[in-house]
PDB file of C-alpha atoms in Angstrom:
ATOM      1  CA  MET A   1      -3.675   6.129  28.756  1.00 45.00           C
ATOM      2  CA  LYS A   2      -5.725   4.975  25.931  1.00 61.00           C
ATOM      3  CA  GLU A   3      -5.864   0.867  25.373  1.00 65.00           C
ATOM      4  CA  HIS A   4      -5.366   0.131  21.803  1.00 72.00           C
ATOM      5  CA  ASP A   5      -5.701  -3.117  20.380  1.00 78.00           C
ATOM      6  CA  GLU A   6      -2.974  -5.173  18.623  1.00 82.00           C
ATOM      7  CA  SER A   7      -4.183  -3.553  14.987  1.00 81.00           C
ATOM      8  CA  TYR A   8      -3.090  -0.604  16.533  1.00 87.00           C
ATOM      9  CA  TYR A   9       0.535  -1.572  16.292  1.00 87.00           C
ATOM     10  CA  GLU A  10       0.666  -3.424  13.294  1.00 88.00           C
ATOM     11  CA  PHE A  11       2.455  -3.217  10.194  1.00 87.00           C
ATOM     12  CA  LYS A  12      -0.235  -3.736   7.069  1.00 90.00           C
ATOM     13  CA  GLU A  13       0.303  -5.061   3.758  1.00 86.00           C
ATOM     14  CA  ILE A  14       1.384  -2.933   1.351  1.00 89.00           C
ATOM     15  CA  LYS A  15      -0.615  -2.637  -1.710  1.00 89.00           C
ATOM     16  CA  GLU A  16       1.057  -1.217  -4.691  1.00 93.00           C
ATOM     17  CA  ASN A  17       4.274  -1.398  -6.369  1.00 95.00           C
ATOM     18  CA  PRO A  18       5.166   1.032  -7.201  1.00 96.00           C
ATOM     19  CA  ILE A  19       4.429   3.234  -4.451  1.00 96.00           C
ATOM     20  CA  ILE A  20       2.825   6.172  -5.754  1.00 97.00           C
ATOM     21  CA  ILE A  21       3.035   9.266  -3.165  1.00 97.00           C
ATOM     22  CA  ASN A  22       0.929  12.679  -4.780  1.00 97.00           C
ATOM     23  CA  PHE A  23       1.748  15.625  -2.726  1.00 96.00           C
ATOM     24  CA  ALA A  24      -0.545  17.935  -4.853  1.00 94.00           C
ATOM     25  CA  GLY A  25      -2.971  19.492  -3.425  1.00 92.00           C
ATOM     26  CA  LEU A  26      -2.722  17.831  -0.035  1.00 92.00           C
ATOM     27  CA  LYS A  27      -3.071  20.024   3.277  1.00 92.00           C
ATOM     28  CA  HIS A  28      -0.030  19.679   5.816  1.00 91.00           C
ATOM     29  CA  TRP A  29      -2.118  17.832   8.053  1.00 93.00           C
ATOM     30  CA  GLU A  30      -2.954  15.012   5.221  1.00 95.00           C
ATOM     31  CA  ILE A  31       0.553  13.972   4.458  1.00 95.00           C
ATOM     32  CA  TYR A  32       1.441  11.585   7.434  1.00 95.00           C
ATOM     33  CA  PRO A  33      -2.032   9.615   7.280  1.00 95.00           C
ATOM     34  CA  LEU A  34      -1.368   9.578   3.641  1.00 96.00           C
ATOM     35  CA  LEU A  35       2.297   7.756   3.946  1.00 95.00           C
ATOM     36  CA  LYS A  36       1.036   5.353   6.764  1.00 95.00           C
ATOM     37  CA  GLU A  37      -1.553   4.406   4.254  1.00 94.00           C
ATOM     38  CA  LYS A  38       1.002   3.838   1.268  1.00 95.00           C
ATOM     39  CA  PHE A  39       3.726   2.144   3.150  1.00 92.00           C
ATOM     40  CA  GLY A  40       1.323   0.300   5.351  1.00 92.00           C
ATOM     41  CA  LEU A  41       2.873   1.954   8.546  1.00 92.00           C
ATOM     42  CA  PRO A  42       0.573   1.371  11.942  1.00 90.00           C
ATOM     43  CA  GLU A  43      -1.351   3.669  13.433  1.00 87.00           C
ATOM     44  CA  CYS A  44       0.805   4.359  16.339  1.00 89.00           C
ATOM     45  CA  CYS A  45       3.464   5.599  13.687  1.00 90.00           C
ATOM     46  CA  GLY A  46       4.357   9.259  15.020  1.00 89.00           C
ATOM     47  CA  HIS A  47       3.565  12.684  12.706  1.00 92.00           C
ATOM     48  CA  ASN A  48       7.373  13.527  12.269  1.00 93.00           C
ATOM     49  CA  THR A  49      10.398  12.354  10.302  1.00 93.00           C
ATOM     50  CA  SER A  50      12.254  10.466  13.166  1.00 93.00           C
ATOM     51  CA  ALA A  51       9.017   8.220  13.838  1.00 93.00           C
ATOM     52  CA  LEU A  52       8.828   8.068  10.039  1.00 93.00           C
ATOM     53  CA  TRP A  53      12.405   6.890   9.754  1.00 93.00           C
ATOM     54  CA  ASP A  54      12.043   4.215  12.146  1.00 92.00           C
ATOM     55  CA  PHE A  55       8.904   2.738  10.908  1.00 92.00           C
ATOM     56  CA  LEU A  56       9.812   2.788   7.384  1.00 92.00           C
ATOM     57  CA  TRP A  57      13.119   1.087   8.076  1.00 91.00           C
ATOM     58  CA  ASP A  58      11.156  -1.633   9.705  1.00 88.00           C
ATOM     59  CA  ALA A  59       8.663  -2.080   6.869  1.00 88.00           C
ATOM     60  CA  PHE A  60      11.297  -2.492   4.058  1.00 87.00           C
ATOM     61  CA  CYS A  61      13.584  -4.964   6.777  1.00 82.00           C
ATOM     62  CA  GLY A  62      11.870  -8.053   5.311  1.00 74.00           C
ATOM     63  CA  GLY A  63      12.984  -7.690   1.729  1.00 75.00           C
ATOM     64  CA  GLY A  64      11.338  -7.279  -1.592  1.00 85.00           C
ATOM     65  CA  GLU A  65      11.954  -4.567  -4.335  1.00 91.00           C
ATOM     66  CA  TYR A  66      10.104  -1.855  -3.960  1.00 93.00           C
ATOM     67  CA  LYS A  67       9.995   1.444  -6.247  1.00 96.00           C
ATOM     68  CA  VAL A  68       8.411   4.646  -5.055  1.00 96.00           C
ATOM     69  CA  GLU A  69       7.071   7.279  -7.411  1.00 98.00           C
ATOM     70  CA  ILE A  70       6.617  10.865  -5.981  1.00 97.00           C
ATOM     71  CA  TYR A  71       4.470  13.404  -7.744  1.00 97.00           C
ATOM     72  CA  GLY A  72       3.888  16.780  -7.438  1.00 96.00           C
ATOM     73  CA  TYR A  73       6.582  17.690  -4.812  1.00 96.00           C
ATOM     74  CA  ARG A  74       8.300  20.574  -7.610  1.00 95.00           C
ATOM     75  CA  SER A  75       4.919  22.368  -7.580  1.00 94.00           C
ATOM     76  CA  LEU A  76       4.428  22.867  -3.975  1.00 94.00           C
ATOM     77  CA  LYS A  77       5.268  26.439  -2.339  1.00 93.00           C
ATOM     78  CA  GLY A  78       6.645  27.859   0.620  1.00 93.00           C
ATOM     79  CA  GLU A  79       6.415  26.209   3.872  1.00 93.00           C
ATOM     80  CA  LEU A  80       4.670  23.131   2.905  1.00 93.00           C
ATOM     81  CA  LYS A  81       7.555  22.317  -0.121  1.00 94.00           C
ATOM     82  CA  GLU A  82      10.127  22.542   3.091  1.00 94.00           C
ATOM     83  CA  TYR A  83       8.009  20.487   4.863  1.00 94.00           C
ATOM     84  CA  CYS A  84       7.793  17.767   2.339  1.00 95.00           C
ATOM     85  CA  GLY A  85      11.681  18.332   1.683  1.00 95.00           C
ATOM     86  CA  GLU A  86      11.985  16.854   5.349  1.00 96.00           C
ATOM     87  CA  ILE A  87      10.391  13.585   4.214  1.00 96.00           C
ATOM     88  CA  LEU A  88      12.490  13.662   1.054  1.00 96.00           C
ATOM     89  CA  LYS A  89      15.333  13.647   3.027  1.00 96.00           C
ATOM     90  CA  VAL A  90      14.110  10.940   5.199  1.00 96.00           C
ATOM     91  CA  PHE A  91      13.522   8.988   2.015  1.00 95.00           C
ATOM     92  CA  ASP A  92      17.307   9.711   0.775  1.00 94.00           C
ATOM     93  CA  ASP A  93      18.691   8.246   3.780  1.00 94.00           C
ATOM     94  CA  LEU A  94      16.403   5.360   3.723  1.00 92.00           C
ATOM     95  CA  ARG A  95      17.518   4.890   0.187  1.00 90.00           C
ATOM     96  CA  GLU A  96      21.017   4.257   1.618  1.00 91.00           C
ATOM     97  CA  GLU A  97      20.464   1.664   3.863  1.00 89.00           C
ATOM     98  CA  LYS A  98      17.750   0.085   2.056  1.00 88.00           C
ATOM     99  CA  PRO A  99      19.006  -0.738  -1.442  1.00 88.00           C
ATOM    100  CA  ASN A 100      15.816  -2.815  -2.229  1.00 90.00           C
ATOM    101  CA  VAL A 101      13.973   0.511  -2.163  1.00 93.00           C
ATOM    102  CA  THR A 102      14.313   3.377  -4.651  1.00 93.00           C
ATOM    103  CA  PHE A 103      12.895   6.402  -4.504  1.00 95.00           C
ATOM    104  CA  GLU A 104      11.911   8.804  -8.019  1.00 96.00           C
ATOM    105  CA  ILE A 105      10.510  12.300  -8.209  1.00 96.00           C
ATOM    106  CA  ILE A 106       8.770  12.456 -11.265  1.00 97.00           C
ATOM    107  CA  SER A 107       6.817  16.066 -10.636  1.00 95.00           C
TER     108      SER A 107
END
């Protein structure tokens, strides 16, 4: 088993508000690294919707008002749109539990 230093498990500062998520031009494997960066998620966060839900719930536990603007979703096609649609369901569920976070699909 690989040993990791503490930074592997640490949340990072969210650097923008609104948080801009742009799916346009992304490949499947680029999505979770982008989400980790934008939401300040630790490296140990898995690349699946269950892990995303758990870590986002923790990330927005401390309060503060956040807005997330989503771009490029409406232009996605096929499997990639379905894949990102599952992520949007996580965002919608999170919005119900964390009223301090809003999500808006811009394009």
